[in-house]
mmCIF file of C-alpha atoms in Angstrom:
data_model
loop_
_atom_site.group_PDB
_atom_site.id
_atom_site.type_symbol
_atom_site.label_atom_id
_atom_site.label_comp_id
_atom_site.label_asym_id
_atom_site.label_seq_id
_atom_site.Cartn_x
_atom_site.Cartn_y
_atom_site.Cartn_z
ATOM 1 C CA MET A 7 -33.508 -18.765 16.179
ATOM 2 C CA LYS A 8 -30.058 -17.222 15.756
ATOM 3 C CA ARG A 9 -29.536 -13.601 16.812
ATOM 4 C CA VAL A 10 -27.409 -10.955 15.087
ATOM 5 C CA LEU A 11 -26.753 -7.531 16.623
ATOM 6 C CA VAL A 12 -25.362 -4.669 14.512
ATOM 7 C CA VAL A 13 -23.722 -2.048 16.738
ATOM 8 C CA GLY A 14 -23.874 1.306 14.978
ATOM 9 C CA GLY A 15 -26.781 0.294 12.796
ATOM 10 C CA THR A 16 -27.703 3.787 11.585
ATOM 11 C CA GLY A 17 -24.244 4.429 10.100
ATOM 12 C CA TYR A 18 -23.249 3.808 6.501
ATOM 13 C CA LEU A 19 -21.993 0.236 6.824
ATOM 14 C CA GLY A 20 -24.526 -0.559 9.535
ATOM 15 C CA GLN A 21 -27.515 0.276 7.340
ATOM 16 C CA HIS A 22 -26.189 -1.748 4.421
ATOM 17 C CA LEU A 23 -25.617 -4.699 6.741
ATOM 18 C CA LEU A 24 -29.108 -4.489 8.201
ATOM 19 C CA MET A 25 -30.691 -4.388 4.748
ATOM 20 C CA SER A 26 -28.661 -7.371 3.612
ATOM 21 C CA PHE A 27 -29.279 -9.504 6.711
ATOM 22 C CA ALA A 28 -32.987 -8.649 6.674
ATOM 23 C CA ALA A 29 -33.281 -9.706 3.039
ATOM 24 C CA ALA A 30 -31.298 -12.915 3.523
ATOM 25 C CA ASP A 31 -33.419 -14.928 5.943
ATOM 26 C CA SER A 32 -35.879 -13.151 8.207
ATOM 27 C CA ASN A 33 -37.544 -16.381 9.300
ATOM 28 C CA SER A 34 -34.549 -18.018 10.968
ATOM 29 C CA LEU A 35 -32.630 -14.908 12.019
ATOM 30 C CA ALA A 36 -33.505 -12.384 14.713
ATOM 31 C CA LEU A 37 -31.996 -8.978 13.975
ATOM 32 C CA ALA A 38 -31.321 -5.995 16.232
ATOM 33 C CA PHE A 39 -29.222 -2.861 16.032
ATOM 34 C CA THR A 40 -27.960 -0.051 18.214
ATOM 35 C CA HIS A 41 -27.954 3.673 17.527
ATOM 36 C CA HIS A 42 -26.617 6.707 19.319
ATOM 37 C CA SER A 43 -25.972 9.974 17.472
ATOM 38 C CA SER A 44 -28.439 9.237 14.658
ATOM 39 C CA PRO A 45 -31.841 7.873 15.756
ATOM 40 C CA PRO A 46 -33.356 5.494 13.191
ATOM 41 C CA ALA A 47 -35.548 7.258 10.654
ATOM 42 C CA PRO A 48 -38.953 5.868 9.648
ATOM 43 C CA ALA A 49 -37.553 4.967 6.211
ATOM 44 C CA LEU A 50 -35.006 2.636 7.811
ATOM 45 C CA LEU A 51 -37.440 1.146 10.324
ATOM 46 C CA ASN A 52 -39.996 0.501 7.571
ATOM 47 C CA ALA A 53 -37.341 -1.213 5.443
ATOM 48 C CA ILE A 54 -36.387 -3.604 8.270
ATOM 49 C CA PRO A 55 -39.635 -3.961 10.253
ATOM 50 C CA LYS A 56 -38.515 -7.045 12.201
ATOM 51 C CA ALA A 57 -35.239 -5.529 13.436
ATOM 52 C CA LEU A 58 -35.274 -4.219 17.002
ATOM 53 C CA PRO A 59 -33.654 -0.796 17.622
ATOM 54 C CA PHE A 60 -31.831 0.027 20.870
ATOM 55 C CA TYR A 61 -30.267 3.251 22.060
ATOM 56 C CA VAL A 62 -26.765 2.483 23.378
ATOM 57 C CA ASP A 63 -23.946 4.722 24.579
ATOM 58 C CA LEU A 64 -20.697 2.810 24.089
ATOM 59 C CA ARG A 65 -18.820 5.227 26.344
ATOM 60 C CA THR A 66 -20.618 3.797 29.368
ATOM 61 C CA GLY A 67 -22.469 0.768 28.053
ATOM 62 C CA HIS A 68 -25.766 2.416 28.957
ATOM 63 C CA GLY A 69 -28.551 0.710 27.011
ATOM 64 C CA LEU A 70 -26.909 -2.685 26.635
ATOM 65 C CA GLU A 71 -28.977 -4.026 29.545
ATOM 66 C CA ALA A 72 -32.095 -3.327 27.462
ATOM 67 C CA VAL A 73 -30.645 -5.446 24.661
ATOM 68 C CA SER A 74 -30.161 -8.280 27.151
ATOM 69 C CA ALA A 75 -33.734 -7.985 28.419
ATOM 70 C CA SER A 76 -35.566 -7.634 25.091
ATOM 71 C CA PHE A 77 -33.311 -9.400 22.591
ATOM 72 C CA GLY A 78 -31.134 -11.731 24.609
ATOM 73 C CA GLN A 79 -27.566 -12.817 23.984
ATOM 74 C CA PRO A 80 -26.611 -12.367 20.336
ATOM 75 C CA ASP A 81 -24.838 -15.162 18.490
ATOM 76 C CA VAL A 82 -23.022 -12.597 16.333
ATOM 77 C CA VAL A 83 -22.193 -8.981 17.130
ATOM 78 C CA ILE A 84 -20.935 -6.720 14.332
ATOM 79 C CA ASN A 85 -19.348 -3.565 15.717
ATOM 80 C CA CYS A 86 -19.468 -0.752 13.152
ATOM 81 C CA ALA A 87 -19.694 2.054 15.701
ATOM 82 C CA ALA A 88 -16.773 4.491 15.791
ATOM 83 C CA ILE A 89 -15.634 8.055 15.554
ATOM 84 C CA SER A 90 -14.094 7.493 12.147
ATOM 85 C CA VAL A 91 -13.135 11.026 11.084
ATOM 86 C CA PRO A 92 -9.431 11.413 11.977
ATOM 87 C CA ARG A 93 -9.662 15.189 12.468
ATOM 88 C CA VAL A 94 -12.510 14.760 14.963
ATOM 89 C CA CYS A 95 -10.473 12.165 16.869
ATOM 90 C CA GLU A 96 -7.586 14.634 17.147
ATOM 91 C CA MET A 97 -9.924 17.243 18.617
ATOM 92 C CA ASP A 98 -11.048 14.923 21.438
ATOM 93 C CA PRO A 99 -8.671 11.952 21.848
ATOM 94 C CA GLU A 100 -10.290 10.839 25.099
ATOM 95 C CA ASP A 101 -13.727 10.546 23.527
ATOM 96 C CA ALA A 102 -12.246 8.757 20.524
ATOM 97 C CA MET A 103 -10.711 6.140 22.803
ATOM 98 C CA LEU A 104 -13.923 5.716 24.814
ATOM 99 C CA ILE A 105 -15.989 5.011 21.704
ATOM 100 C CA ASN A 106 -13.476 3.301 19.418
ATOM 101 C CA VAL A 107 -12.149 0.852 22.014
ATOM 102 C CA PRO A 108 -15.182 -1.390 22.740
ATOM 103 C CA ILE A 109 -14.529 -2.015 26.424
ATOM 104 C CA SER A 110 -18.176 -1.705 27.493
ATOM 105 C CA LEU A 111 -19.288 -3.969 24.640
ATOM 106 C CA VAL A 112 -16.819 -6.746 25.462
ATOM 107 C CA LYS A 113 -17.615 -6.532 29.189
ATOM 108 C CA TRP A 114 -21.307 -6.839 28.341
ATOM 109 C CA LEU A 115 -20.655 -9.935 26.220
ATOM 110 C CA SER A 116 -18.639 -11.376 29.106
ATOM 111 C CA SER A 117 -21.649 -11.030 31.404
ATOM 112 C CA PHE A 118 -23.555 -13.813 29.636
ATOM 113 C CA ARG A 119 -23.291 -17.427 30.737
ATOM 114 C CA ARG A 120 -22.114 -18.406 27.265
ATOM 115 C CA THR A 121 -18.963 -16.680 26.075
ATOM 116 C CA ASP A 122 -18.968 -17.879 22.482
ATOM 117 C CA THR A 123 -20.592 -14.917 20.697
ATOM 118 C CA LEU A 124 -18.688 -14.061 17.509
ATOM 119 C CA LEU A 125 -17.526 -10.437 17.639
ATOM 120 C CA ILE A 126 -16.841 -8.967 14.187
ATOM 121 C CA HIS A 127 -15.068 -5.669 14.744
ATOM 122 C CA LEU A 128 -14.346 -3.024 12.113
ATOM 123 C CA SER A 129 -10.830 -1.663 12.323
ATOM 124 C CA THR A 130 -8.983 0.492 9.768
ATOM 125 C CA ASP A 131 -6.043 0.613 7.374
ATOM 126 C CA GLN A 132 -4.875 3.632 9.365
ATOM 127 C CA VAL A 133 -3.281 1.312 11.909
ATOM 128 C CA TYR A 134 -0.358 1.171 9.451
ATOM 129 C CA GLN A 135 2.407 3.771 9.331
ATOM 130 C CA GLY A 136 2.139 4.390 5.587
ATOM 131 C CA THR A 137 5.794 4.148 4.598
ATOM 132 C CA LYS A 138 5.459 1.287 2.097
ATOM 133 C CA SER A 139 2.922 -0.363 -0.188
ATOM 134 C CA PHE A 140 0.654 -3.388 0.298
ATOM 135 C CA TYR A 141 0.790 -3.965 4.034
ATOM 136 C CA LYS A 142 0.141 -7.486 5.291
ATOM 137 C CA GLU A 143 -1.729 -8.346 8.469
ATOM 138 C CA GLU A 144 1.456 -9.400 10.265
ATOM 139 C CA ASP A 145 3.220 -6.079 9.572
ATOM 140 C CA GLU A 146 3.852 -3.853 12.567
ATOM 141 C CA THR A 147 1.132 -1.343 13.417
ATOM 142 C CA ILE A 148 2.542 2.163 13.860
ATOM 143 C CA PRO A 149 -0.388 4.600 13.537
ATOM 144 C CA VAL A 150 0.385 8.264 12.927
ATOM 145 C CA ASN A 151 -2.850 9.751 14.289
ATOM 146 C CA THR A 152 -5.287 9.345 17.181
ATOM 147 C CA TYR A 153 -7.850 7.514 15.057
ATOM 148 C CA GLY A 154 -5.320 4.844 14.116
ATOM 149 C CA LYS A 155 -4.053 4.635 17.702
ATOM 150 C CA SER A 156 -7.591 4.095 19.016
ATOM 151 C CA LYS A 157 -8.137 1.293 16.532
ATOM 152 C CA VAL A 158 -4.864 -0.419 17.448
ATOM 153 C CA GLU A 159 -5.882 -0.195 21.099
ATOM 154 C CA ALA A 160 -9.248 -1.738 20.199
ATOM 155 C CA GLU A 161 -7.571 -4.636 18.389
ATOM 156 C CA HIS A 162 -5.332 -5.296 21.381
ATOM 157 C CA TYR A 163 -8.228 -5.126 23.837
ATOM 158 C CA ILE A 164 -10.426 -7.515 21.859
ATOM 159 C CA SER A 165 -7.688 -10.088 21.266
ATOM 160 C CA ALA A 166 -6.752 -10.016 24.968
ATOM 161 C CA ASN A 167 -10.280 -10.157 26.377
ATOM 162 C CA TRP A 168 -12.427 -12.120 23.925
ATOM 163 C CA SER A 169 -11.817 -15.554 22.421
ATOM 164 C CA ASN A 170 -14.081 -15.532 19.363
ATOM 165 C CA TYR A 171 -13.486 -12.610 17.016
ATOM 166 C CA ALA A 172 -12.784 -11.360 13.515
ATOM 167 C CA ILE A 173 -11.043 -7.989 13.222
ATOM 168 C CA LEU A 174 -11.411 -6.391 9.800
ATOM 169 C CA ARG A 175 -8.987 -3.630 8.822
ATOM 170 C CA SER A 176 -11.048 -1.727 6.291
ATOM 171 C CA SER A 177 -9.892 0.832 3.769
ATOM 172 C CA ILE A 178 -12.134 3.671 2.519
ATOM 173 C CA ILE A 179 -15.615 2.196 2.058
ATOM 174 C CA TYR A 180 -17.550 3.597 -0.903
ATOM 175 C CA GLY A 181 -20.778 2.818 -2.716
ATOM 176 C CA PRO A 182 -24.408 3.866 -3.055
ATOM 177 C CA GLN A 183 -26.231 5.933 -0.459
ATOM 178 C CA THR A 184 -28.251 4.280 2.313
ATOM 179 C CA ILE A 185 -32.027 4.150 2.842
ATOM 180 C CA PHE A 186 -31.631 6.811 5.515
ATOM 181 C CA PRO A 187 -28.904 9.116 4.112
ATOM 182 C CA VAL A 188 -25.913 9.420 6.428
ATOM 183 C CA PRO A 189 -24.781 12.946 7.336
ATOM 184 C CA LYS A 190 -21.158 12.548 6.268
ATOM 185 C CA GLN A 191 -20.228 12.983 2.607
ATOM 186 C CA LEU A 192 -19.679 9.754 0.704
ATOM 187 C CA PRO A 193 -16.387 9.743 -1.246
ATOM 188 C CA ILE A 194 -17.514 8.995 -4.801
ATOM 189 C CA GLN A 195 -20.623 11.145 -4.562
ATOM 190 C CA TRP A 196 -18.558 14.040 -3.193
ATOM 191 C CA ILE A 197 -16.029 13.790 -6.034
ATOM 192 C CA ASP A 198 -18.843 13.598 -8.578
ATOM 193 C CA ASN A 199 -20.665 16.595 -7.112
ATOM 194 C CA VAL A 200 -17.625 18.894 -7.107
ATOM 195 C CA LEU A 201 -16.474 17.890 -10.599
ATOM 196 C CA ALA A 202 -19.997 18.330 -11.982
ATOM 197 C CA LYS A 203 -19.691 22.059 -11.229
ATOM 198 C CA GLY A 204 -16.918 22.304 -13.792
ATOM 199 C CA GLU A 205 -14.478 23.973 -11.421
ATOM 200 C CA PRO A 206 -10.883 22.662 -11.102
ATOM 201 C CA LEU A 207 -10.079 21.038 -7.761
ATOM 202 C CA ASP A 208 -6.926 19.804 -6.019
ATOM 203 C CA PHE A 209 -6.444 16.078 -5.494
ATOM 204 C CA PHE A 210 -3.511 14.362 -3.797
ATOM 205 C CA HIS A 211 -1.314 12.372 -6.156
ATOM 206 C CA ASP A 212 0.859 10.844 -3.425
ATOM 207 C CA GLU A 213 -1.552 9.389 -0.853
ATOM 208 C CA TYR A 214 -2.600 5.810 -1.567
ATOM 209 C CA ARG A 215 -5.384 3.545 -0.325
ATOM 210 C CA CYS A 216 -7.273 0.454 -1.516
ATOM 211 C CA PRO A 217 -10.906 1.679 -1.514
ATOM 212 C CA VAL A 218 -13.393 -1.133 -1.001
ATOM 213 C CA PHE A 219 -16.910 -1.403 -2.414
ATOM 214 C CA ILE A 220 -19.629 -1.501 0.260
ATOM 215 C CA LYS A 221 -21.300 -4.633 -1.129
ATOM 216 C CA ASP A 222 -17.992 -6.504 -0.833
ATOM 217 C CA VAL A 223 -17.597 -5.483 2.820
ATOM 218 C CA VAL A 224 -21.140 -6.660 3.549
ATOM 219 C CA LEU A 225 -20.481 -9.930 1.737
ATOM 220 C CA VAL A 226 -17.296 -10.551 3.732
ATOM 221 C CA ILE A 227 -19.072 -9.913 7.033
ATOM 222 C CA GLN A 228 -22.073 -12.048 6.122
ATOM 223 C CA SER A 229 -19.785 -14.843 4.985
ATOM 224 C CA LEU A 230 -17.947 -14.884 8.325
ATOM 225 C CA ALA A 231 -21.175 -14.600 10.317
ATOM 226 C CA ASN A 232 -22.981 -17.337 8.394
ATOM 227 C CA LYS A 233 -20.034 -19.717 8.657
ATOM 228 C CA PHE A 234 -20.049 -19.336 12.437
ATOM 229 C CA LEU A 235 -23.838 -19.629 12.694
ATOM 230 C CA LEU A 236 -23.745 -22.875 10.698
ATOM 231 C CA GLU A 237 -20.603 -24.486 12.119
ATOM 232 C CA GLY A 238 -20.174 -22.871 15.550
ATOM 233 C CA GLU A 239 -16.388 -22.998 15.329
ATOM 234 C CA GLN A 240 -14.667 -20.191 17.210
ATOM 235 C CA ILE A 241 -12.053 -18.107 15.401
ATOM 236 C CA GLN A 242 -9.359 -15.537 16.078
ATOM 237 C CA LEU A 243 -9.055 -13.805 12.740
ATOM 238 C CA LEU A 244 -7.390 -10.622 11.492
ATOM 239 C CA LEU A 245 -8.018 -9.568 7.898
ATOM 240 C CA ASN A 246 -7.157 -6.652 5.641
ATOM 241 C CA VAL A 247 -10.387 -5.669 3.880
ATOM 242 C CA GLY A 248 -9.630 -3.524 0.869
ATOM 243 C CA GLY A 249 -10.292 -3.425 -2.821
ATOM 244 C CA PRO A 250 -7.878 -4.977 -5.354
ATOM 245 C CA ASP A 251 -6.555 -1.621 -6.600
ATOM 246 C CA ARG A 252 -3.989 0.732 -5.032
ATOM 247 C CA VAL A 253 -5.118 4.231 -6.002
ATOM 248 C CA SER A 254 -4.259 7.801 -5.087
ATOM 249 C CA ARG A 255 -6.885 10.437 -4.362
ATOM 250 C CA ALA A 256 -6.237 11.806 -7.845
ATOM 251 C CA GLN A 257 -6.763 8.374 -9.398
ATOM 252 C CA MET A 258 -9.996 8.032 -7.448
ATOM 253 C CA ALA A 259 -11.183 11.255 -9.102
ATOM 254 C CA GLU A 260 -9.914 10.159 -12.518
ATOM 255 C CA ALA A 261 -12.179 7.101 -12.435
ATOM 256 C CA VAL A 262 -15.177 9.396 -11.873
ATOM 257 C CA VAL A 263 -14.003 11.665 -14.698
ATOM 258 C CA GLN A 264 -13.683 8.714 -17.042
ATOM 259 C CA PHE A 265 -17.139 7.359 -16.242
ATOM 260 C CA ARG A 266 -18.905 10.724 -16.398
ATOM 261 C CA GLY A 267 -16.949 12.142 -19.323
ATOM 262 C CA TYR A 268 -15.794 15.209 -17.408
ATOM 263 C CA SER A 269 -12.690 17.093 -18.520
ATOM 264 C CA ARG A 270 -9.464 15.732 -17.024
ATOM 265 C CA SER A 271 -8.270 19.312 -16.690
ATOM 266 C CA LEU A 272 -10.571 19.625 -13.653
ATOM 267 C CA ILE A 273 -8.159 17.466 -11.649
ATOM 268 C CA LYS A 274 -5.230 19.450 -10.277
ATOM 269 C CA LEU A 275 -2.445 17.274 -8.866
ATOM 270 C CA VAL A 276 -1.028 18.384 -5.511
ATOM 271 C CA SER A 277 1.073 16.781 -2.806
ATOM 272 C CA ALA A 278 -0.630 15.783 0.442
ATOM 273 C CA ALA A 279 2.147 17.586 2.288
ATOM 274 C CA SER A 280 1.015 20.897 0.783
ATOM 275 C CA VAL A 281 -2.282 20.895 2.729
ATOM 276 C CA ASP A 282 -2.730 21.237 6.483
ATOM 277 C CA ARG A 283 -5.712 19.053 7.387
ATOM 278 C CA GLY A 284 -5.252 19.385 11.112
ATOM 279 C CA VAL A 285 -4.240 15.745 11.419
ATOM 280 C CA LYS A 286 -1.351 13.569 10.235
ATOM 281 C CA SER A 287 -2.294 11.195 7.459
ATOM 282 C CA PRO A 288 -0.289 8.121 6.359
ATOM 283 C CA ALA A 289 1.047 8.375 2.811
ATOM 284 C CA ASP A 290 0.593 4.823 1.563
ATOM 285 C CA ILE A 291 -1.585 2.357 3.455
ATOM 286 C CA SER A 292 -2.456 0.139 0.528
ATOM 287 C CA MET A 293 -3.040 -3.416 1.696
ATOM 288 C CA ASP A 294 -2.308 -6.944 0.578
ATOM 289 C CA ILE A 295 -5.684 -8.756 0.560
ATOM 290 C CA MET A 296 -4.521 -12.270 -0.356
ATOM 291 C CA LYS A 297 -5.449 -13.618 3.102
ATOM 292 C CA LEU A 298 -8.955 -12.169 2.704
ATOM 293 C CA ILE A 299 -9.428 -13.893 -0.647
ATOM 294 C CA GLN A 300 -8.030 -17.193 0.637
ATOM 295 C CA THR A 301 -10.201 -17.086 3.776
ATOM 296 C CA THR A 302 -13.523 -16.088 2.200
ATOM 297 C CA GLY A 303 -13.201 -17.060 -1.471
ATOM 298 C CA ILE A 304 -14.551 -13.629 -2.374
ATOM 299 C CA HIS A 305 -13.065 -11.738 -5.315
ATOM 300 C CA MET A 306 -13.270 -8.032 -4.579
ATOM 301 C CA THR A 307 -14.790 -5.550 -7.026
ATOM 302 C CA SER A 308 -12.308 -3.424 -8.985
ATOM 303 C CA TYR A 309 -12.333 0.275 -8.190
ATOM 304 C CA ALA A 310 -13.409 1.276 -11.708
ATOM 305 C CA GLN A 311 -16.294 -1.200 -11.616
ATOM 306 C CA GLY A 312 -17.303 -0.068 -8.137
ATOM 307 C CA VAL A 313 -17.418 3.554 -9.272
ATOM 308 C CA LYS A 314 -19.635 2.501 -12.168
ATOM 309 C CA PHE A 315 -22.038 0.636 -9.867
ATOM 310 C CA THR A 316 -22.113 3.576 -7.462
ATOM 311 C CA LEU A 317 -22.822 6.281 -10.023
ATOM 312 C CA GLN A 318 -25.303 4.198 -11.970
ATOM 313 C CA GLY A 319 -27.206 3.544 -8.773
ATOM 314 C CA GLU A 320 -26.785 -0.171 -9.290
ATOM 315 C CA GLY A 321 -25.052 -0.874 -5.989
ATOM 316 C CA ALA A 322 -28.098 -2.754 -4.715
ATOM 317 C CA VAL A 323 -27.955 -5.185 -7.609
ATOM 318 C CA GLN A 324 -26.638 -8.560 -6.532
ATOM 319 C CA MET A 325 -23.053 -8.942 -7.653
ATOM 320 C CA THR A 326 -21.580 -12.193 -8.884
ATOM 321 C CA HIS A 327 -18.523 -13.350 -6.955
ATOM 322 C CA THR A 328 -16.561 -16.435 -7.826
ATOM 323 C CA SER A 329 -14.147 -18.275 -5.616
#
């Protein structure tokens, strides 16, 4: 039986991954996950009864020995764990580096007799400087904040110390809520909630990303994991994982307005430079995703369609992807 370990399984992406892997093939796949700041709620445990939970502190690696003893060496490890709020990283750069650079995780994997586990690691579009549009994977990484710097350091550490990996530079991930609601505000739901009050709100018109629908991220990860589990061929892969649309924060809000029928006058356009967020933020980190499409054959959901799925509560419906 093949083993898959989701590190950071109680987070937003982690929960969606666990639900998807559990639904795919519970008879031939052993599933486990780690948690730290958010212990698994009964709702999550009941939804994935065969998945084994483990408390792990990535700062020290404490708890990984229990995974070895009770679960064994995983064939695939998906690392979703991170301090992903840039402002929080600025407040404690040392802690951000300890958690976001998976030194303890890679050293643990190196302790097994076999060193062929596939490590799928979530990185970020914030590794890019943000001075142009549609960054490619081979473009230079010049992060402007601690979060981006920690993720660049993680990429360098993994590529230097592990031979079988896929590093995924993700943009803003959005979509429906999880079984066990995560504490942080989800982007589309937050926009919808504030606009529903009918009060005008400022949105940046000059900060661009390629938001990616959660079901697409899960599909990409499952595709890479399943290919390795079936073929066993080691890879060294770096992919931009974003949606097909380059949108500003204001355009993100406009898609919600259009779907809900809110008044466009609620959106007030402001420059990102006019607001002090306590952290530097890159202006344009839109990404070229051609390599992603060529590698996986997956066609990513448009932003407008993803907003529709999210707000209709249809995110759990199986999407049709053609290659």
